[in-house]
Coordinates of C-alpha atoms and ligand atoms in Angstrom, one line a residue:
M1 CA -0.1 0.0 0.0
F2 CA 1.4 3.4 -1.0
K3 CA 2.0 6.0 1.7
V4 CA 1.7 9.8 1.3
N5 CA 4.4 12.3 2.4
D6 CA 2.8 13.0 5.7
N7 CA 4.6 16.2 6.1
Y8 CA 2.1 17.6 3.7
L9 CA -0.7 16.7 6.2
K10 CA 1.0 18.8 8.8
L11 CA 0.4 22.0 6.7
P12 CA -2.3 24.1 8.6
G13 CA -5.4 25.4 6.9
S14 CA -5.5 26.3 3.2
Y15 CA -3.1 28.6 1.5
L16 CA -3.9 32.2 2.5
F17 CA -5.2 33.4 -0.9
S18 CA -7.5 30.4 -1.4
T19 CA -9.2 31.4 2.0
I20 CA -9.5 35.0 0.8
A21 CA -11.0 33.8 -2.5
K22 CA -13.5 31.7 -0.8
K23 CA -14.6 34.7 1.4
V24 CA -14.9 37.0 -1.4
N25 CA -16.9 34.5 -3.6
A26 CA -19.3 34.0 -0.8
F27 CA -19.7 37.7 -0.3
T28 CA -20.2 38.3 -4.0
A29 CA -22.8 35.6 -4.3
A30 CA -24.7 37.2 -1.3
N31 CA -24.3 40.7 -2.8
P32 CA -24.2 40.4 -6.6
Q33 CA -24.4 44.2 -7.0
A34 CA -21.3 45.1 -5.0
E35 CA -18.5 46.5 -7.1
I36 CA -15.5 44.7 -5.4
I37 CA -12.0 46.4 -5.7
R38 CA -9.1 43.9 -5.1
L39 CA -6.0 45.3 -3.6
G40 CA -5.2 41.8 -2.0
I41 CA -3.1 39.4 -4.1
G42 CA 0.1 40.8 -5.3
D43 CA -0.6 40.5 -9.0
V44 CA 0.2 43.3 -11.5
T45 CA -2.4 44.8 -13.8
Q46 CA -0.4 46.8 -16.4
P47 CA 0.1 45.1 -19.8
I48 CA 3.6 43.9 -20.9
A49 CA 5.8 46.8 -22.3
P50 CA 5.9 47.2 -26.1
A51 CA 9.6 46.4 -26.3
V52 CA 9.1 43.1 -24.6
I53 CA 6.0 42.3 -26.7
E54 CA 8.1 43.0 -29.8
A55 CA 10.9 40.7 -28.7
L56 CA 8.2 38.0 -27.9
H57 CA 6.7 38.3 -31.5
K58 CA 10.2 38.1 -33.0
A59 CA 11.0 35.1 -31.0
V60 CA 7.8 33.3 -31.9
D61 CA 8.3 34.0 -35.6
E62 CA 11.8 32.5 -35.3
Q63 CA 10.2 29.1 -34.3
S64 CA 8.6 28.9 -37.8
T65 CA 12.0 28.6 -39.5
T66 CA 14.5 25.6 -39.5
E67 CA 17.3 28.0 -38.6
G68 CA 15.4 29.9 -35.8
F69 CA 13.7 26.8 -34.2
K70 CA 14.6 26.1 -30.6
G71 CA 14.1 22.9 -28.8
Y72 CA 15.0 22.3 -25.2
A73 CA 16.5 25.4 -23.7
P74 CA 19.9 25.0 -21.8
D75 CA 18.6 24.0 -18.3
L76 CA 20.6 26.7 -16.6
G77 CA 19.3 29.5 -19.1
Y78 CA 20.6 30.9 -22.5
A79 CA 23.9 32.7 -22.3
F80 CA 22.3 35.8 -24.0
L81 CA 20.1 36.3 -20.9
R82 CA 22.6 35.3 -18.2
E83 CA 25.1 37.7 -19.6
T84 CA 22.6 40.5 -19.8
I85 CA 21.5 40.0 -16.4
A86 CA 25.3 39.9 -15.0
K87 CA 25.8 43.2 -16.9
N88 CA 22.7 45.2 -16.0
D89 CA 21.7 43.9 -12.5
Y90 CA 25.3 43.2 -11.1
E91 CA 28.1 44.9 -12.9
A92 CA 26.1 48.1 -13.1
Y93 CA 25.9 48.2 -9.3
G94 CA 29.6 47.2 -8.6
C95 CA 28.8 43.5 -7.9
D96 CA 31.1 40.8 -9.2
I97 CA 28.7 38.2 -10.3
A98 CA 29.6 36.1 -13.4
A99 CA 27.0 35.0 -16.0
D100 CA 27.5 31.3 -15.0
E101 CA 26.6 32.1 -11.4
I102 CA 23.1 33.0 -12.7
F103 CA 20.4 30.3 -12.9
V104 CA 17.5 31.2 -15.0
S105 CA 14.2 29.6 -14.0
D106 CA 10.4 30.1 -14.3
G107 CA 9.7 31.8 -11.1
A108 CA 11.1 33.0 -7.8
K109 CA 8.2 31.1 -6.1
S110 CA 9.4 27.8 -7.2
D111 CA 13.1 28.7 -6.7
S112 CA 12.4 29.9 -3.1
A113 CA 10.4 26.7 -2.4
N114 CA 13.0 24.4 -4.1
I115 CA 16.2 25.8 -2.8
Q116 CA 15.9 24.1 0.6
E117 CA 16.3 20.7 -1.2
I118 CA 20.1 21.2 -1.3
F119 CA 20.4 21.5 2.4
S120 CA 20.3 18.8 5.0
L121 CA 17.1 18.1 6.8
D122 CA 18.7 18.9 10.2
N123 CA 19.4 22.5 9.3
K124 CA 17.5 25.0 11.2
I125 CA 15.7 27.8 9.3
A126 CA 15.2 31.4 10.5
V127 CA 12.4 33.4 8.9
C128 CA 11.1 37.1 9.4
D129 CA 7.7 37.2 11.1
P130 CA 5.5 38.1 9.2
V131 CA 6.9 36.3 6.1
Y132 CA 6.1 35.3 2.5
P133 CA 4.5 31.9 3.3
V134 CA 6.4 29.8 0.8
Y135 CA 9.7 29.7 2.7
V136 CA 8.1 28.1 5.8
D137 CA 5.5 25.9 3.9
S138 CA 8.2 24.4 1.6
N139 CA 10.3 23.5 4.7
V140 CA 7.2 22.0 6.2
M141 CA 6.7 19.8 3.1
A142 CA 10.4 18.7 3.4
G143 CA 10.0 17.8 7.1
R144 CA 12.3 20.3 8.6
T145 CA 10.1 22.4 10.8
G146 CA 9.2 20.1 13.8
T147 CA 5.7 20.2 15.1
Y148 CA 3.0 22.8 14.7
D149 CA 1.4 24.6 17.6
P150 CA -2.0 25.9 16.5
K151 CA -2.3 28.2 19.5
S152 CA 0.8 30.2 18.7
E153 CA 0.7 29.3 15.0
T154 CA 4.4 28.5 15.0
W155 CA 6.6 25.5 14.3
S156 CA 8.8 24.1 16.9
D157 CA 12.1 24.0 14.9
V158 CA 11.8 27.4 13.1
I159 CA 13.3 30.5 14.5
Y160 CA 11.0 33.4 14.1
M161 CA 12.4 36.9 13.9
P162 CA 9.7 39.4 14.6
C163 CA 9.4 42.5 12.4
T164 CA 7.2 45.0 14.2
A165 CA 6.8 48.8 14.5
E166 CA 9.1 48.6 17.4
N167 CA 12.1 47.6 15.3
N168 CA 10.9 49.4 12.2
F169 CA 10.0 46.1 10.6
C170 CA 13.7 45.1 10.4
P171 CA 14.5 41.8 12.2
E172 CA 17.0 41.7 15.0
L173 CA 19.8 38.9 14.9
P174 CA 18.3 35.8 16.4
K175 CA 19.4 34.5 19.8
E176 CA 19.5 31.0 18.6
T177 CA 21.9 30.5 15.7
P178 CA 20.2 29.3 12.5
D179 CA 21.7 27.4 9.6
I180 CA 19.6 29.0 6.8
I181 CA 18.2 32.6 7.0
Y182 CA 15.6 33.7 4.7
L183 CA 15.5 37.5 4.2
C184 CA 13.2 39.4 1.7
F185 CA 13.9 43.1 1.1
P186 CA 12.0 45.2 0.1
N187 CA 9.7 43.0 2.2
N188 CA 6.6 41.3 1.4
P189 CA 4.3 41.8 3.3
T190 CA 5.4 44.9 5.4
G191 CA 6.8 47.0 2.3
E192 CA 9.7 48.0 4.4
A193 CA 13.2 48.0 3.0
I194 CA 16.7 47.4 4.7
T195 CA 19.7 49.8 4.4
K196 CA 23.0 48.5 3.1
E197 CA 24.5 49.1 6.5
Q198 CA 21.8 46.9 8.1
L199 CA 22.2 44.2 5.6
Q200 CA 25.9 44.2 6.0
V201 CA 25.3 43.3 9.7
W202 CA 23.4 40.1 8.5
V203 CA 26.2 39.2 6.0
D204 CA 28.8 39.6 8.6
Y205 CA 26.8 37.5 11.2
A206 CA 26.0 34.7 8.5
N207 CA 29.7 34.6 7.6
K208 CA 30.7 34.3 11.3
A209 CA 28.0 31.8 12.2
G210 CA 28.5 29.6 9.0
A211 CA 25.0 30.3 8.0
V212 CA 23.6 30.8 4.5
I213 CA 21.4 33.7 3.7
I214 CA 18.5 33.1 1.0
Y215 CA 17.9 36.7 -0.1
D216 CA 14.7 37.3 -1.9
A217 CA 14.9 40.5 -3.9
A218 CA 11.8 40.1 -6.0
Y219 CA 10.8 43.7 -5.2
K220 CA 14.1 45.4 -5.9
A221 CA 12.7 47.3 -8.9
Y222 CA 10.7 49.4 -6.4
I223 CA 13.6 50.7 -4.4
T224 CA 13.6 54.5 -4.6
E225 CA 16.0 55.5 -1.6
K226 CA 19.8 55.7 -2.1
D227 CA 21.0 53.8 0.8
I228 CA 18.7 50.7 -0.1
P229 CA 20.8 47.9 -1.6
V230 CA 19.4 46.4 -4.9
S231 CA 21.5 43.3 -4.3
I232 CA 22.9 41.6 -1.3
Y233 CA 26.1 41.4 -3.3
Q234 CA 26.6 45.0 -2.8
C235 CA 27.6 44.0 0.8
E236 CA 31.2 42.9 1.4
G237 CA 31.6 39.2 2.0
A238 CA 28.1 38.1 0.6
K239 CA 29.5 35.9 -2.0
T240 CA 30.6 33.4 0.8
C241 CA 27.2 33.3 2.4
A242 CA 24.3 34.4 0.2
I243 CA 22.0 33.1 -2.5
E244 CA 19.9 35.8 -4.3
L245 CA 16.5 35.2 -5.7
C246 CA 15.2 37.7 -8.3
S247 CA 12.0 37.7 -10.5
F248 CA 10.8 39.4 -13.6
S249 CA 7.1 39.2 -12.2
K250 CA 7.1 42.6 -10.3
T251 CA 9.9 44.2 -12.2
A252 CA 8.4 43.6 -15.7
G253 CA 4.8 42.4 -15.2
F254 CA 5.8 38.7 -16.1
T255 CA 3.5 37.2 -13.5
G256 CA 1.8 35.3 -16.4
L257 CA 4.9 34.9 -18.7
R258 CA 7.0 33.5 -15.9
L259 CA 10.7 34.2 -15.7
A260 CA 13.2 34.5 -12.7
Y261 CA 16.7 33.9 -11.8
T262 CA 18.7 32.6 -8.8
V263 CA 22.4 33.7 -8.1
I264 CA 24.7 31.1 -6.4
P265 CA 28.4 32.5 -6.2
K266 CA 30.9 29.6 -6.8
E267 CA 32.6 30.9 -3.6
L268 CA 29.7 29.8 -1.6
K269 CA 30.8 26.6 0.1
C270 CA 29.9 24.1 2.8
G271 CA 33.5 22.6 3.4
D272 CA 34.6 21.7 -0.2
V273 CA 31.2 21.4 -1.6
Q274 CA 30.0 24.3 -3.9
L275 CA 26.3 25.1 -3.4
H276 CA 26.5 26.2 -7.1
A277 CA 27.4 22.7 -8.2
L278 CA 24.5 21.2 -6.1
W279 CA 21.9 23.6 -7.6
A280 CA 23.4 23.0 -11.0
R281 CA 22.9 19.3 -10.5
R282 CA 19.4 19.7 -9.2
H283 CA 18.4 22.1 -12.1
G284 CA 19.9 19.6 -14.6
T285 CA 17.8 16.7 -13.1
K286 CA 14.5 18.5 -12.4
Y287 CA 14.3 21.3 -14.8
N288 CA 14.3 21.7 -18.5
G289 CA 14.8 25.5 -18.8
A290 CA 12.5 28.5 -19.2
P291 CA 11.1 28.8 -22.7
Y292 CA 13.3 30.5 -25.4
I293 CA 10.6 33.1 -26.2
I294 CA 10.2 34.1 -22.7
Q295 CA 14.0 34.5 -22.1
R296 CA 14.2 36.8 -25.3
A297 CA 11.3 38.8 -23.7
G298 CA 13.5 38.8 -20.5
E299 CA 16.4 40.2 -22.5
A300 CA 14.2 42.9 -23.9
V301 CA 13.5 44.2 -20.4
Y302 CA 17.1 45.5 -20.4
S303 CA 17.0 47.1 -23.9
E304 CA 17.0 51.0 -23.8
A305 CA 13.4 51.1 -24.8
G306 CA 12.5 48.3 -22.4
K307 CA 14.1 50.0 -19.4
A308 CA 12.2 53.3 -20.2
Q309 CA 8.9 51.7 -20.6
I310 CA 9.3 49.6 -17.4
A311 CA 10.4 52.6 -15.4
E312 CA 7.1 54.2 -16.5
Q313 CA 5.2 51.1 -15.2
I314 CA 7.0 51.0 -11.8
A315 CA 6.3 54.8 -11.6
Y316 CA 2.6 54.1 -12.2
Y317 CA 2.5 51.6 -9.2
H318 CA 4.5 53.9 -7.1
K319 CA 1.9 56.6 -7.7
N320 CA -0.7 54.1 -6.4
A321 CA 1.4 53.2 -3.4
S322 CA 1.7 56.9 -2.5
Y323 CA -2.1 57.4 -2.8
I324 CA -2.7 54.5 -0.5
F325 CA -0.1 55.6 2.0
N326 CA -1.1 59.2 2.1
G327 CA -4.9 58.5 2.0
L328 CA -4.7 56.1 4.9
K329 CA -2.5 58.5 6.9
E330 CA -5.0 61.2 6.4
A331 CA -7.7 58.9 7.4
G332 CA -5.9 58.4 10.7
Y333 CA -4.3 55.0 10.1
T334 CA -0.8 54.0 11.1
V335 CA 1.0 52.9 8.0
A336 CA 4.3 51.6 6.8
G337 CA 6.0 50.5 3.6
G338 CA 5.0 52.0 0.2
V339 CA 8.2 54.0 -0.5
N340 CA 10.5 51.4 -1.7
S341 CA 7.7 48.8 -2.3
P342 CA 4.3 48.2 -4.0
Y343 CA 2.9 47.1 -0.5
V344 CA 1.4 49.3 2.2
W345 CA 1.2 47.8 5.7
L346 CA -1.3 49.2 8.0
K347 CA -2.3 48.8 11.6
T348 CA -5.9 47.6 12.0
P349 CA -8.0 50.2 13.9
E350 CA -9.9 49.8 17.0
Q351 CA -8.1 46.6 18.2
M352 CA -9.7 44.7 15.3
N353 CA -7.8 41.6 14.5
S354 CA -6.5 41.0 10.8
W355 CA -9.5 38.9 9.8
E356 CA -12.0 41.1 11.4
F357 CA -10.7 44.1 9.5
F358 CA -10.7 41.9 6.3
D359 CA -14.5 41.3 6.8
Y360 CA -15.1 44.9 7.9
L361 CA -13.4 46.4 4.7
L362 CA -15.2 43.8 2.3
E363 CA -18.6 44.6 3.8
K364 CA -18.4 48.3 4.4
A365 CA -16.2 49.4 1.4
N366 CA -16.2 46.3 -0.8
V367 CA -12.4 46.4 -0.9
V368 CA -10.3 43.2 -0.7
G369 CA -6.9 43.3 1.1
T370 CA -4.7 40.7 2.7
P371 CA -4.9 39.9 6.6
G372 CA -1.5 40.4 8.2
S373 CA -1.9 37.4 10.3
G374 CA -1.9 35.2 7.3
F375 CA 1.8 36.0 7.0
G376 CA 2.8 34.9 10.6
P377 CA 1.9 35.6 14.2
S378 CA 3.5 39.1 14.2
G379 CA 1.3 40.1 11.4
E380 CA -1.7 39.9 13.6
G381 CA -3.4 43.3 13.9
Y382 CA -1.9 44.4 10.5
F383 CA -3.3 44.4 7.0
R384 CA -1.7 44.6 3.6
L385 CA -2.8 46.7 0.6
T386 CA -1.1 46.4 -2.8
A387 CA -0.4 49.2 -5.3
F388 CA -0.8 46.7 -8.2
G389 CA -4.3 47.8 -9.1
T390 CA -5.3 50.4 -11.7
Y391 CA -4.9 54.0 -10.6
E392 CA -8.7 54.5 -10.9
N393 CA -9.5 51.5 -8.8
T394 CA -6.9 52.5 -6.2
V395 CA -8.2 56.0 -5.8
K396 CA -11.9 54.7 -5.5
A397 CA -10.9 52.1 -2.9
I398 CA -9.0 54.5 -0.8
D399 CA -11.7 57.2 -1.0
R400 CA -14.2 54.5 0.2
I401 CA -11.9 53.7 3.1
K402 CA -11.5 57.3 4.1
K403 CA -15.3 57.7 4.2
L404 CA -15.8 54.8 6.6
Ligands
LIG501 N1 9.1 36.2 -3.7 C1 8.3 37.0 -3.1 C2 8.6 37.7 -1.8 C3 7.0 37.3 -3.6 O1 6.2 38.1 -3.0 C4 6.6 36.6 -4.8 C5 5.3 36.9 -5.4 O2 4.4 37.4 -4.9 C6 7.5 35.8 -5.4 C7 8.7 35.5 -4.7 C8 7.1 34.9 -6.5 O3 7.7 35.3 -7.6 P1 7.4 34.7 -9.1 O4 6.2 35.3 -9.7 O5 8.7 34.9 -9.9 O6 7.3 33.2 -8.8

């Protein structure tokens, strides 16, 4: 008789966004006339930039010719894209990352979930609290997190690093030494960023403790302030302790096209073993490469026209973020994020918990957001709104909230 991977059975409840979808569907069924505005899930709404569309068309047309046809892509990514990324995302910022240290993939979600496979099961992970749920859940599935306590909503073998108003949503170094540290800045869900000086403290700590940092930079395109690093490799010594995850999803609206990359420097070693070699082996066995046409689209993101068009899109989302941030502030809310990020993190009013505020906002303003508690215990009493809607809807939603 077959047996299932019972680590999956340990996962509590359903995934945050399916719970939200169920609640919204029930509300819509009961109130069919309500005009719901969704500022919950972090999906973009702006169409793909013209320079990227042009590259996609060209790459599609190439497939109709014998000379242009492409079969399996190299499983680590085409050289043209890896070299373009190395030049634009690293060399341009003074980071010494070679093209062959960049692994192209179809998403930072899958990379952030899969990367734990190359580490031993007895490694202890540390995560920010609140946190992008994938880091913890993927470690639960692997059997690395111990037992779940439904009361505190925490796992016995996970080190939680609270990010609260008291520490400006930047985690303090943990008391217990972790083996693997997940950091995401600019942060989902708090929308707050970390300065280069603060990140350097983590790099020094990891190098000293023999820990590895998995640094999720999915929102780096939203950085506006000068002292915020766009890459962990801007910090001295990061190449011996850090893996970086990046995505085209929020940078260039590729949530549907699917393209991302992970950087593993060759100097990052456990004894004699290069993590680069392990991830290359893993990719070679389990992954057959992101599609050629999508990689050509990714390359066009870095063309002069692509850069200009994408900067306009980011500015559009920034304008939404400012409208949310300022509008809520005017209405008396305590807000964070929104400056180097498309997310605004607000304190729920009048002692409401996160889900109570979710229901209140849905019923009274017909606005959907994301309850902070869905991202971890320290998210309780907070709520996330995203700037990824259209400007018109964002204005409408915030004006409704202001009137409550
Ligand atoms: N990392 C973080 C922190 C995210 O918030 C998200 C998506 O919301 C992802 C990764 C997923 O990126 P991708 O679309 O490339 O899978």
